[in-house]
Amino acid sequence: MSILLIEAFYGGSHKQLMDLLQEELQDDCVLCTLPAKKWHWKARTAALYFMQTVPTSTNYRILFASSVLNLAELAALRPDLGKLKKVLYFHENQLAYPVQKCQGRDFQYGYNQILSWFMPQHKLARLEKVTGLKRNGDAYQLGGLPGQQESGALGGLMKNSNAHHESGLCEAQPGLCTTQHEGLPSPLTAPARLNKSEASESTNPCQEEDKQHLTFNLSNILSGRDYQQRPLHVAWPHRWEHDKDPKTFFKVLLKLKEKNLPFHVSVLGEAFTEIPDIFSEAKKALGSSVLHWGYLPSKDDYFQALCMADVVISTAKHEFFGVAMVEAVYCGCYPLCPKALVYPEIFPAEYLYSTPEQLFKRLQNFCKRPDIVRKHLYKGETAGFSWAALGGKFRSLLAAEPREDL
């Protein structure tokens, strides 16, 4: 086992990537994880935990980890791991992550990512520039950190604003850190394409509650109505957290409801310990428009739900890739995304909106004419994001020989 995989937050897209790598590498890797709970605590203490639990081995050549782990700390605590070729995958940018309410930003998590950034030979950045590093002579400058003057190689952390988006793989070269982007985005898994009429004829979705988890049964909610005659079906397949901006999403839906426009909504995605109040408020206010509400642990059920939807919406304030959106498009949904973040890199202009008012107008038209989206053929590309396209690239990266000076 020459490849060591470490994931300090083993859930969601973090888990999906590690599982795909483990399947691709099979017996040539060992996976060490922590549960996907209490993210901030994991980010702060994971290095100490893995220092004690990662088995020593002379066979390791490569360490692959996500940026939840403070790689600099782990390398200091375990010098044997520090000597390995290191690949770091950034799922998010803690320097620009939306802050809840009006509280100040805790910069230690962004600072941890800066330290980790300088450690590995390869950085995988999920289609967005991670730290905003800018070359200036032989040094690097980063946007200002409050209370700190810009100077030298570390003149601050990064301005809390929209950075320029650059896609792909960043490789460190001799010197402090130079970047080369080779276009290695986040992989996704999706089922064989399912015809929407076939999905709707099978049966229809209903929900059986088991704590926060729901199962997806196709029974009699839609009463066998012809597929083309059913109301517009909107899907929201995101984590139930503030950075996905559920308030904007539900505000738009409630405005549609106020105008008596017909639609159904399936609110998918995983909920954690703290659920924003807007979810319970919106479920009550939306009433009979709710078709499905809650997390679907089964991938098959989840993809079936997406295959039955017409439109998939993102209102995210922070996004490096958006696996859920691409999965939904692969399942036949018409995407509506902010004209911001990473989305313009992935989706053609007709699928982007600039304001909530624009989103409302698009949905208003679709509610009146759902046949528009049901007959629409997506004009972008999704094949390049599949594991079939990316698995070999990840394997090639992880098969590369370590540098001689390690």
mmCIF file of C-alpha atoms in Angstrom:
data_model
loop_
_atom_site.group_PDB
_atom_site.id
_atom_site.type_symbol
_atom_site.label_atom_id
_atom_site.label_comp_id
_atom_site.label_asym_id
_atom_site.label_seq_id
_atom_site.Cartn_x
_atom_site.Cartn_y
_atom_site.Cartn_z
ATOM 1 C CA MET A 1 0.000 0.000 0.000
ATOM 2 C CA SER A 2 1.991 2.957 -1.306
ATOM 3 C CA ILE A 3 -0.685 5.673 -1.129
ATOM 4 C CA LEU A 4 -1.999 7.074 2.152
ATOM 5 C CA LEU A 5 -5.455 8.709 1.895
ATOM 6 C CA ILE A 6 -6.466 10.972 4.803
ATOM 7 C CA GLU A 7 -9.891 12.598 5.171
ATOM 8 C CA ALA A 8 -10.654 14.515 8.360
ATOM 9 C CA PHE A 9 -14.312 15.083 7.380
ATOM 10 C CA TYR A 10 -15.501 11.834 5.828
ATOM 11 C CA GLY A 11 -18.905 12.826 4.477
ATOM 12 C CA GLY A 12 -20.597 14.361 1.435
ATOM 13 C CA SER A 13 -18.314 15.188 -1.485
ATOM 14 C CA HIS A 14 -15.275 14.558 0.740
ATOM 15 C CA LYS A 15 -16.386 10.951 1.220
ATOM 16 C CA GLN A 16 -17.386 10.564 -2.418
ATOM 17 C CA LEU A 17 -13.931 11.516 -3.662
ATOM 18 C CA MET A 18 -12.115 9.270 -1.193
ATOM 19 C CA ASP A 19 -14.375 6.321 -1.981
ATOM 20 C CA LEU A 20 -13.755 6.761 -5.698
ATOM 21 C CA LEU A 21 -10.002 6.953 -5.157
ATOM 22 C CA GLN A 22 -10.067 3.874 -2.947
ATOM 23 C CA GLU A 23 -12.036 1.975 -5.602
ATOM 24 C CA GLU A 24 -9.634 3.132 -8.325
ATOM 25 C CA LEU A 25 -6.470 2.332 -6.365
ATOM 26 C CA GLN A 26 -7.804 -0.826 -4.683
ATOM 27 C CA ASP A 27 -5.041 -2.589 -2.729
ATOM 28 C CA ASP A 28 -2.462 0.120 -3.373
ATOM 29 C CA CYS A 29 -3.895 2.513 -0.757
ATOM 30 C CA VAL A 30 -4.936 2.785 2.874
ATOM 31 C CA LEU A 31 -7.708 5.173 3.958
ATOM 32 C CA CYS A 32 -7.751 6.944 7.349
ATOM 33 C CA THR A 33 -10.804 9.034 8.241
ATOM 34 C CA LEU A 34 -12.732 10.942 10.887
ATOM 35 C CA PRO A 35 -16.562 11.210 10.906
ATOM 36 C CA ALA A 36 -18.263 14.166 9.202
ATOM 37 C CA LYS A 37 -19.273 15.926 12.405
ATOM 38 C CA LYS A 38 -18.152 19.154 14.103
ATOM 39 C CA TRP A 39 -16.156 20.472 11.164
ATOM 40 C CA HIS A 40 -14.299 23.188 13.062
ATOM 41 C CA TRP A 41 -13.141 20.782 15.734
ATOM 42 C CA LYS A 42 -11.872 18.352 13.091
ATOM 43 C CA ALA A 43 -10.009 21.128 11.283
ATOM 44 C CA ARG A 44 -8.262 22.130 14.487
ATOM 45 C CA THR A 45 -7.394 18.720 15.959
ATOM 46 C CA ALA A 46 -7.242 16.224 13.080
ATOM 47 C CA ALA A 47 -3.444 16.425 12.750
ATOM 48 C CA LEU A 48 -2.979 15.343 16.360
ATOM 49 C CA TYR A 49 -5.455 12.487 15.907
ATOM 50 C CA PHE A 50 -3.868 11.173 12.715
ATOM 51 C CA MET A 51 -0.402 11.549 14.222
ATOM 52 C CA GLN A 52 -1.422 8.846 16.683
ATOM 53 C CA THR A 53 -3.610 6.647 14.487
ATOM 54 C CA VAL A 54 -1.974 6.524 11.039
ATOM 55 C CA PRO A 55 0.138 3.345 11.030
ATOM 56 C CA THR A 56 3.814 3.670 10.208
ATOM 57 C CA SER A 57 4.947 2.043 6.992
ATOM 58 C CA THR A 58 8.023 2.105 4.815
ATOM 59 C CA ASN A 59 5.812 1.454 1.787
ATOM 60 C CA TYR A 60 4.132 4.867 1.704
ATOM 61 C CA ARG A 61 5.173 7.044 -1.253
ATOM 62 C CA ILE A 62 2.302 9.525 -1.508
ATOM 63 C CA LEU A 63 -0.021 11.260 0.965
ATOM 64 C CA PHE A 64 -3.360 12.499 -0.415
ATOM 65 C CA ALA A 65 -5.539 14.611 1.894
ATOM 66 C CA SER A 66 -8.239 17.266 1.823
ATOM 67 C CA SER A 67 -7.599 20.762 3.149
ATOM 68 C CA VAL A 68 -9.662 20.143 6.291
ATOM 69 C CA LEU A 69 -6.443 18.635 7.617
ATOM 70 C CA ASN A 70 -3.690 21.031 8.697
ATOM 71 C CA LEU A 71 -0.998 19.339 6.655
ATOM 72 C CA ALA A 72 1.797 21.470 8.100
ATOM 73 C CA GLU A 73 0.955 20.301 11.617
ATOM 74 C CA LEU A 74 0.779 16.648 10.591
ATOM 75 C CA ALA A 75 4.143 16.864 8.814
ATOM 76 C CA ALA A 76 5.700 18.357 11.940
ATOM 77 C CA LEU A 77 4.136 15.761 14.240
ATOM 78 C CA ARG A 78 4.973 12.847 11.937
ATOM 79 C CA PRO A 79 8.293 13.502 10.146
ATOM 80 C CA ASP A 80 7.974 10.184 8.326
ATOM 81 C CA LEU A 81 4.794 11.451 6.624
ATOM 82 C CA GLY A 82 6.350 14.832 5.992
ATOM 83 C CA LYS A 83 8.899 13.203 3.685
ATOM 84 C CA LEU A 84 6.228 11.769 1.381
ATOM 85 C CA LYS A 85 5.068 13.326 -1.845
ATOM 86 C CA LYS A 86 1.957 15.239 -0.777
ATOM 87 C CA VAL A 87 -1.239 16.056 -2.706
ATOM 88 C CA LEU A 88 -3.754 18.435 -1.113
ATOM 89 C CA TYR A 89 -7.362 18.757 -2.333
ATOM 90 C CA PHE A 90 -9.248 21.977 -1.511
ATOM 91 C CA HIS A 91 -13.007 21.492 -1.184
ATOM 92 C CA GLU A 92 -13.532 25.085 -0.036
ATOM 93 C CA ASN A 93 -11.752 28.345 0.718
ATOM 94 C CA GLN A 94 -11.953 29.216 4.401
ATOM 95 C CA LEU A 95 -10.660 32.717 3.676
ATOM 96 C CA ALA A 96 -13.805 33.574 1.730
ATOM 97 C CA TYR A 97 -16.347 31.227 3.346
ATOM 98 C CA PRO A 98 -19.568 33.122 4.219
ATOM 99 C CA VAL A 99 -19.806 34.143 7.879
ATOM 100 C CA GLN A 100 -23.077 33.494 9.692
ATOM 101 C CA LYS A 101 -25.042 36.496 10.949
ATOM 102 C CA CYS A 102 -22.802 39.428 11.874
ATOM 103 C CA GLN A 103 -20.089 37.594 13.737
ATOM 104 C CA GLY A 104 -16.441 38.227 12.901
ATOM 105 C CA ARG A 105 -14.443 35.773 10.844
ATOM 106 C CA ASP A 106 -12.274 33.264 12.689
ATOM 107 C CA PHE A 107 -9.109 33.525 10.613
ATOM 108 C CA GLN A 108 -7.361 30.510 12.121
ATOM 109 C CA TYR A 109 -9.038 28.149 9.645
ATOM 110 C CA GLY A 110 -7.994 30.209 6.647
ATOM 111 C CA TYR A 111 -4.509 30.536 8.091
ATOM 112 C CA ASN A 112 -4.350 26.752 8.463
ATOM 113 C CA GLN A 113 -5.118 26.454 4.745
ATOM 114 C CA ILE A 114 -2.336 28.906 3.911
ATOM 115 C CA LEU A 115 0.164 26.834 5.888
ATOM 116 C CA SER A 116 -1.065 23.649 4.254
ATOM 117 C CA TRP A 117 -0.885 25.268 0.801
ATOM 118 C CA PHE A 118 2.892 25.612 1.033
ATOM 119 C CA MET A 119 3.428 21.982 2.024
ATOM 120 C CA PRO A 120 2.516 19.685 -0.910
ATOM 121 C CA GLN A 121 3.899 19.193 -4.368
ATOM 122 C CA HIS A 122 0.392 19.227 -5.860
ATOM 123 C CA LYS A 123 -2.747 21.186 -5.013
ATOM 124 C CA LEU A 124 -6.138 20.291 -6.456
ATOM 125 C CA ALA A 125 -8.333 23.345 -6.338
ATOM 126 C CA ARG A 126 -11.879 22.391 -7.453
ATOM 127 C CA LEU A 127 -12.069 24.864 -10.318
ATOM 128 C CA GLU A 128 -11.411 27.946 -8.235
ATOM 129 C CA LYS A 129 -8.297 29.810 -7.214
ATOM 130 C CA VAL A 130 -7.881 28.822 -3.595
ATOM 131 C CA THR A 131 -5.751 31.450 -1.914
ATOM 132 C CA GLY A 132 -5.429 34.325 -4.359
ATOM 133 C CA LEU A 133 -1.638 34.106 -4.425
ATOM 134 C CA LYS A 134 -0.117 36.633 -6.812
ATOM 135 C CA ARG A 135 3.443 36.545 -8.074
ATOM 136 C CA ASN A 136 5.453 39.704 -7.331
ATOM 137 C CA GLY A 137 9.120 39.273 -8.199
ATOM 138 C CA ASP A 138 10.456 36.432 -6.086
ATOM 139 C CA ALA A 139 7.847 36.804 -3.362
ATOM 140 C CA TYR A 140 4.140 36.240 -3.066
ATOM 141 C CA GLN A 141 1.494 38.677 -1.897
ATOM 142 C CA LEU A 142 -1.905 37.877 -0.488
ATOM 143 C CA GLY A 143 -4.741 40.273 0.270
ATOM 144 C CA GLY A 144 -4.636 41.970 3.648
ATOM 145 C CA LEU A 145 -5.262 40.243 6.956
ATOM 146 C CA PRO A 146 -6.881 42.606 9.467
ATOM 147 C CA GLY A 147 -4.284 44.229 11.678
ATOM 148 C CA GLN A 148 -1.375 43.090 9.501
ATOM 149 C CA GLN A 149 0.704 45.045 6.994
ATOM 150 C CA GLU A 150 1.414 43.576 3.572
ATOM 151 C CA SER A 151 5.062 42.638 3.197
ATOM 152 C CA GLY A 152 7.283 39.896 1.855
ATOM 153 C CA ALA A 153 6.009 36.470 1.003
ATOM 154 C CA LEU A 154 3.110 36.527 3.437
ATOM 155 C CA GLY A 155 1.697 40.017 3.405
ATOM 156 C CA GLY A 156 -1.710 38.981 4.678
ATOM 157 C CA LEU A 157 -4.197 36.280 3.886
ATOM 158 C CA MET A 158 -6.752 37.290 1.307
ATOM 159 C CA LYS A 159 -9.436 39.890 0.787
ATOM 160 C CA ASN A 160 -12.873 38.563 1.616
ATOM 161 C CA SER A 161 -14.207 39.123 -1.872
ATOM 162 C CA ASN A 162 -14.783 37.254 -5.105
ATOM 163 C CA ALA A 163 -11.429 36.064 -6.404
ATOM 164 C CA HIS A 164 -10.675 35.333 -10.022
ATOM 165 C CA HIS A 165 -11.669 31.772 -10.850
ATOM 166 C CA GLU A 166 -8.994 29.519 -12.282
ATOM 167 C CA SER A 167 -9.604 25.881 -12.917
ATOM 168 C CA GLY A 168 -7.803 22.769 -12.038
ATOM 169 C CA LEU A 169 -4.567 21.444 -10.739
ATOM 170 C CA CYS A 170 -1.863 23.566 -9.163
ATOM 171 C CA GLU A 171 1.632 22.115 -9.135
ATOM 172 C CA ALA A 172 4.445 23.459 -6.987
ATOM 173 C CA GLN A 173 7.716 24.128 -8.751
ATOM 174 C CA PRO A 174 11.136 25.073 -7.313
ATOM 175 C CA GLY A 175 10.936 28.297 -5.354
ATOM 176 C CA LEU A 176 8.223 29.396 -2.978
ATOM 177 C CA CYS A 177 5.189 28.278 -4.964
ATOM 178 C CA THR A 178 4.215 28.605 -8.575
ATOM 179 C CA THR A 179 0.951 27.394 -10.031
ATOM 180 C CA GLN A 180 0.042 25.507 -13.169
ATOM 181 C CA HIS A 181 -3.617 24.799 -13.822
ATOM 182 C CA GLU A 182 -4.249 21.526 -15.617
ATOM 183 C CA GLY A 183 -8.024 21.282 -15.332
ATOM 184 C CA LEU A 184 -8.657 18.453 -12.875
ATOM 185 C CA PRO A 185 -12.131 19.186 -11.446
ATOM 186 C CA SER A 186 -14.119 17.339 -8.841
ATOM 187 C CA PRO A 187 -15.415 13.977 -10.084
ATOM 188 C CA LEU A 188 -19.016 12.889 -9.833
ATOM 189 C CA THR A 189 -20.864 9.622 -9.963
ATOM 190 C CA ALA A 190 -24.269 9.371 -11.592
ATOM 191 C CA PRO A 191 -26.589 6.613 -12.778
ATOM 192 C CA ALA A 192 -27.274 5.615 -16.326
ATOM 193 C CA ARG A 193 -29.548 8.285 -17.743
ATOM 194 C CA LEU A 194 -33.167 7.640 -16.833
ATOM 195 C CA ASN A 195 -35.961 8.850 -19.053
ATOM 196 C CA LYS A 196 -38.163 11.183 -17.006
ATOM 197 C CA SER A 197 -41.371 9.679 -18.290
ATOM 198 C CA GLU A 198 -40.132 6.232 -17.242
ATOM 199 C CA ALA A 199 -39.253 7.551 -13.792
ATOM 200 C CA SER A 200 -42.653 9.159 -13.307
ATOM 201 C CA GLU A 201 -44.560 6.130 -14.546
ATOM 202 C CA SER A 202 -42.873 3.803 -12.066
ATOM 203 C CA THR A 203 -44.679 5.352 -9.107
ATOM 204 C CA ASN A 204 -44.206 8.629 -7.248
ATOM 205 C CA PRO A 205 -42.239 10.022 -4.322
ATOM 206 C CA CYS A 206 -43.393 9.966 -0.750
ATOM 207 C CA GLN A 207 -41.524 10.278 2.493
ATOM 208 C CA GLU A 208 -41.073 8.090 5.544
ATOM 209 C CA GLU A 209 -39.320 9.893 8.358
ATOM 210 C CA ASP A 210 -36.526 8.254 10.338
ATOM 211 C CA LYS A 211 -35.048 11.030 12.434
ATOM 212 C CA GLN A 212 -33.563 13.375 9.806
ATOM 213 C CA HIS A 213 -33.301 10.683 7.120
ATOM 214 C CA LEU A 214 -35.994 9.870 4.618
ATOM 215 C CA THR A 215 -36.456 7.065 2.176
ATOM 216 C CA PHE A 216 -37.754 7.657 -1.311
ATOM 217 C CA ASN A 217 -40.684 5.487 -2.289
ATOM 218 C CA LEU A 218 -42.477 5.948 -5.574
ATOM 219 C CA SER A 219 -46.159 5.732 -4.589
ATOM 220 C CA ASN A 220 -49.253 7.814 -5.292
ATOM 221 C CA ILE A 221 -48.546 11.472 -4.581
ATOM 222 C CA LEU A 222 -49.007 12.582 -8.180
ATOM 223 C CA SER A 223 -52.044 10.338 -8.691
ATOM 224 C CA GLY A 224 -50.924 9.084 -12.077
ATOM 225 C CA ARG A 225 -51.310 12.438 -13.833
ATOM 226 C CA ASP A 226 -49.714 12.625 -17.254
ATOM 227 C CA TYR A 227 -46.099 13.730 -16.947
ATOM 228 C CA GLN A 228 -46.471 16.745 -19.253
ATOM 229 C CA GLN A 229 -49.518 17.970 -17.323
ATOM 230 C CA ARG A 230 -47.889 17.983 -13.909
ATOM 231 C CA PRO A 231 -46.738 21.211 -12.239
ATOM 232 C CA LEU A 232 -43.145 22.290 -12.576
ATOM 233 C CA HIS A 233 -40.962 20.210 -10.256
ATOM 234 C CA VAL A 234 -38.100 22.156 -8.619
ATOM 235 C CA ALA A 235 -35.201 20.415 -6.847
ATOM 236 C CA TRP A 236 -32.834 21.899 -4.261
ATOM 237 C CA PRO A 237 -30.178 19.217 -3.563
ATOM 238 C CA HIS A 238 -27.807 21.045 -1.213
ATOM 239 C CA ARG A 239 -26.575 20.904 2.373
ATOM 240 C CA TRP A 240 -28.994 22.556 4.787
ATOM 241 C CA GLU A 241 -26.518 25.235 5.808
ATOM 242 C CA HIS A 242 -26.190 29.000 5.542
ATOM 243 C CA ASP A 243 -23.525 29.073 2.805
ATOM 244 C CA LYS A 244 -26.057 27.543 0.392
ATOM 245 C CA ASP A 245 -28.352 30.543 1.071
ATOM 246 C CA PRO A 246 -31.640 28.671 1.593
ATOM 247 C CA LYS A 247 -33.342 31.951 2.580
ATOM 248 C CA THR A 248 -33.076 33.322 -0.945
ATOM 249 C CA PHE A 249 -34.291 30.049 -2.426
ATOM 250 C CA PHE A 250 -37.378 29.824 -0.214
ATOM 251 C CA LYS A 251 -38.131 33.534 -0.579
ATOM 252 C CA VAL A 252 -38.386 33.052 -4.352
ATOM 253 C CA LEU A 253 -40.576 29.943 -3.987
ATOM 254 C CA LEU A 254 -42.917 31.680 -1.548
ATOM 255 C CA LYS A 255 -43.271 34.551 -3.989
ATOM 256 C CA LEU A 256 -44.329 32.024 -6.638
ATOM 257 C CA LYS A 257 -46.837 30.578 -4.189
ATOM 258 C CA GLU A 258 -48.240 34.024 -3.396
ATOM 259 C CA LYS A 259 -48.977 34.455 -7.108
ATOM 260 C CA ASN A 260 -50.747 31.067 -7.159
ATOM 261 C CA LEU A 261 -48.308 29.629 -9.666
ATOM 262 C CA PRO A 262 -48.340 25.810 -9.736
ATOM 263 C CA PHE A 263 -45.122 24.005 -8.783
ATOM 264 C CA HIS A 264 -43.765 21.156 -6.690
ATOM 265 C CA VAL A 265 -40.512 21.221 -4.752
ATOM 266 C CA SER A 266 -38.167 18.501 -3.515
ATOM 267 C CA VAL A 267 -35.749 19.752 -0.866
ATOM 268 C CA LEU A 268 -32.924 17.239 -0.715
ATOM 269 C CA GLY A 269 -29.452 17.442 0.770
ATOM 270 C CA GLU A 270 -27.999 16.560 4.133
ATOM 271 C CA ALA A 271 -28.823 18.283 7.425
ATOM 272 C CA PHE A 272 -26.414 18.510 10.339
ATOM 273 C CA THR A 273 -26.763 19.402 14.022
ATOM 274 C CA GLU A 274 -27.754 23.026 13.470
ATOM 275 C CA ILE A 275 -30.525 23.459 10.901
ATOM 276 C CA PRO A 276 -31.409 27.027 9.853
ATOM 277 C CA ASP A 277 -34.893 28.008 11.039
ATOM 278 C CA ILE A 278 -35.938 28.844 7.494
ATOM 279 C CA PHE A 279 -36.346 25.149 6.664
ATOM 280 C CA SER A 280 -39.147 24.463 9.145
ATOM 281 C CA GLU A 281 -40.754 27.815 8.364
ATOM 282 C CA ALA A 282 -40.661 27.219 4.622
ATOM 283 C CA LYS A 283 -41.993 23.670 4.831
ATOM 284 C CA LYS A 284 -45.046 24.937 6.670
ATOM 285 C CA ALA A 285 -45.567 27.894 4.339
ATOM 286 C CA LEU A 286 -45.141 25.855 1.153
ATOM 287 C CA GLY A 287 -47.682 23.276 2.285
ATOM 288 C CA SER A 288 -49.015 21.109 -0.531
ATOM 289 C CA SER A 289 -46.296 22.320 -2.916
ATOM 290 C CA VAL A 290 -43.782 20.131 -1.063
ATOM 291 C CA LEU A 291 -43.282 16.840 -2.863
ATOM 292 C CA HIS A 292 -40.281 15.584 -0.909
ATOM 293 C CA TRP A 293 -38.470 16.975 2.122
ATOM 294 C CA GLY A 294 -35.253 15.553 3.517
ATOM 295 C CA TYR A 295 -32.011 13.713 2.982
ATOM 296 C CA LEU A 296 -31.987 10.509 0.933
ATOM 297 C CA PRO A 297 -29.248 8.164 2.195
ATOM 298 C CA SER A 298 -29.609 5.887 -0.836
ATOM 299 C CA LYS A 299 -27.837 7.178 -3.936
ATOM 300 C CA ASP A 300 -30.322 5.296 -6.123
ATOM 301 C CA ASP A 301 -33.247 7.041 -4.424
ATOM 302 C CA TYR A 302 -31.452 10.378 -4.686
ATOM 303 C CA PHE A 303 -30.815 10.020 -8.401
ATOM 304 C CA GLN A 304 -34.399 8.859 -8.914
ATOM 305 C CA ALA A 305 -35.602 12.058 -7.234
ATOM 306 C CA LEU A 306 -33.394 14.160 -9.508
ATOM 307 C CA CYS A 307 -34.604 12.292 -12.586
ATOM 308 C CA MET A 308 -38.176 13.229 -11.694
ATOM 309 C CA ALA A 309 -37.388 16.946 -11.245
ATOM 310 C CA ASP A 310 -37.544 19.544 -14.017
ATOM 311 C CA VAL A 311 -35.368 22.358 -12.655
ATOM 312 C CA VAL A 312 -32.455 22.326 -10.226
ATOM 313 C CA ILE A 313 -31.521 25.547 -8.434
ATOM 314 C CA SER A 314 -28.470 26.851 -6.633
ATOM 315 C CA THR A 315 -28.478 29.992 -4.513
ATOM 316 C CA ALA A 316 -25.046 29.302 -3.017
ATOM 317 C CA LYS A 317 -22.822 32.066 -1.658
ATOM 318 C CA HIS A 318 -19.698 29.893 -1.722
ATOM 319 C CA GLU A 319 -19.019 27.117 -4.214
ATOM 320 C CA PHE A 320 -15.860 25.555 -5.604
ATOM 321 C CA PHE A 321 -17.575 23.164 -7.981
ATOM 322 C CA GLY A 322 -21.112 22.081 -7.144
ATOM 323 C CA VAL A 323 -21.289 18.315 -7.562
ATOM 324 C CA ALA A 324 -25.037 18.282 -6.847
ATOM 325 C CA MET A 325 -25.787 20.686 -9.687
ATOM 326 C CA VAL A 326 -23.828 18.702 -12.271
ATOM 327 C CA GLU A 327 -25.377 15.436 -11.062
ATOM 328 C CA ALA A 328 -28.845 16.962 -11.445
ATOM 329 C CA VAL A 329 -28.063 18.160 -14.969
ATOM 330 C CA TYR A 330 -26.836 14.665 -15.832
ATOM 331 C CA CYS A 331 -30.212 13.376 -14.592
ATOM 332 C CA GLY A 332 -32.019 15.743 -16.963
ATOM 333 C CA CYS A 333 -32.690 18.851 -14.858
ATOM 334 C CA TYR A 334 -32.531 22.388 -16.224
ATOM 335 C CA PRO A 335 -29.998 24.272 -14.046
ATOM 336 C CA LEU A 336 -30.404 27.799 -12.698
ATOM 337 C CA CYS A 337 -27.260 29.078 -10.973
ATOM 338 C CA PRO A 338 -25.865 32.415 -9.778
ATOM 339 C CA LYS A 339 -23.764 34.270 -12.321
ATOM 340 C CA ALA A 340 -20.913 34.152 -9.832
ATOM 341 C CA LEU A 341 -18.477 31.845 -8.058
ATOM 342 C CA VAL A 342 -17.490 28.840 -10.165
ATOM 343 C CA TYR A 343 -20.746 28.475 -12.085
ATOM 344 C CA PRO A 344 -19.833 30.536 -15.203
ATOM 345 C CA GLU A 345 -16.912 28.141 -15.719
ATOM 346 C CA ILE A 346 -19.236 25.157 -15.885
ATOM 347 C CA PHE A 347 -22.624 26.316 -17.183
ATOM 348 C CA PRO A 348 -23.441 28.273 -20.370
ATOM 349 C CA ALA A 349 -24.799 31.812 -19.898
ATOM 350 C CA GLU A 350 -28.463 30.914 -20.424
ATOM 351 C CA TYR A 351 -28.446 28.909 -17.178
ATOM 352 C CA LEU A 352 -27.157 31.799 -15.029
ATOM 353 C CA TYR A 353 -29.041 34.544 -13.171
ATOM 354 C CA SER A 354 -27.677 37.721 -11.585
ATOM 355 C CA THR A 355 -30.346 38.565 -8.977
ATOM 356 C CA PRO A 356 -33.138 36.814 -7.051
ATOM 357 C CA GLU A 357 -35.578 38.831 -9.158
ATOM 358 C CA GLN A 358 -34.156 37.266 -12.312
ATOM 359 C CA LEU A 359 -34.432 33.815 -10.743
ATOM 360 C CA PHE A 360 -38.069 34.509 -9.874
ATOM 361 C CA LYS A 361 -38.885 35.626 -13.424
ATOM 362 C CA ARG A 362 -37.296 32.509 -14.918
ATOM 363 C CA LEU A 363 -39.234 30.240 -12.579
ATOM 364 C CA GLN A 364 -42.439 32.196 -13.148
ATOM 365 C CA ASN A 365 -42.174 31.510 -16.863
ATOM 366 C CA PHE A 366 -41.370 27.849 -16.276
ATOM 367 C CA CYS A 367 -44.336 27.451 -13.922
ATOM 368 C CA LYS A 368 -46.595 28.735 -16.689
ATOM 369 C CA ARG A 369 -44.875 26.644 -19.369
ATOM 370 C CA PRO A 370 -43.143 23.612 -17.769
ATOM 371 C CA ASP A 371 -42.958 22.030 -21.208
ATOM 372 C CA ILE A 372 -40.162 24.493 -22.027
ATOM 373 C CA VAL A 373 -37.726 22.801 -19.658
ATOM 374 C CA ARG A 374 -39.072 19.299 -20.240
ATOM 375 C CA LYS A 375 -38.308 19.525 -23.941
ATOM 376 C CA HIS A 376 -35.022 21.377 -23.444
ATOM 377 C CA LEU A 377 -31.718 19.714 -24.324
ATOM 378 C CA TYR A 378 -28.857 20.866 -22.100
ATOM 379 C CA LYS A 379 -26.298 22.869 -24.109
ATOM 380 C CA GLY A 380 -23.288 22.324 -21.891
ATOM 381 C CA GLU A 381 -21.052 19.323 -21.225
ATOM 382 C CA THR A 382 -21.062 16.934 -18.274
ATOM 383 C CA ALA A 383 -19.014 13.999 -19.559
ATOM 384 C CA GLY A 384 -15.717 15.598 -18.562
ATOM 385 C CA PHE A 385 -16.731 15.571 -14.895
ATOM 386 C CA SER A 386 -17.448 11.844 -14.722
ATOM 387 C CA TRP A 387 -15.158 9.457 -12.922
ATOM 388 C CA ALA A 388 -14.732 7.622 -16.212
ATOM 389 C CA ALA A 389 -13.040 10.762 -17.546
ATOM 390 C CA LEU A 390 -11.167 11.764 -14.380
ATOM 391 C CA GLY A 391 -10.227 8.479 -12.701
ATOM 392 C CA GLY A 392 -7.211 7.920 -14.917
ATOM 393 C CA LYS A 393 -5.973 11.471 -14.346
ATOM 394 C CA PHE A 394 -6.103 11.026 -10.586
ATOM 395 C CA ARG A 395 -4.309 7.702 -10.910
ATOM 396 C CA SER A 396 -1.600 9.278 -13.072
ATOM 397 C CA LEU A 397 -1.101 12.033 -10.531
ATOM 398 C CA LEU A 398 -0.820 9.570 -7.681
ATOM 399 C CA ALA A 399 1.468 7.298 -9.691
ATOM 400 C CA ALA A 400 4.019 10.051 -10.284
ATOM 401 C CA GLU A 401 7.385 9.443 -8.702
ATOM 402 C CA PRO A 402 8.368 11.561 -5.696
ATOM 403 C CA ARG A 403 11.015 14.203 -6.222
ATOM 404 C CA GLU A 404 14.557 13.107 -5.464
ATOM 405 C CA ASP A 405 15.147 15.927 -3.000
ATOM 406 C CA LEU A 406 12.383 14.850 -0.614
#
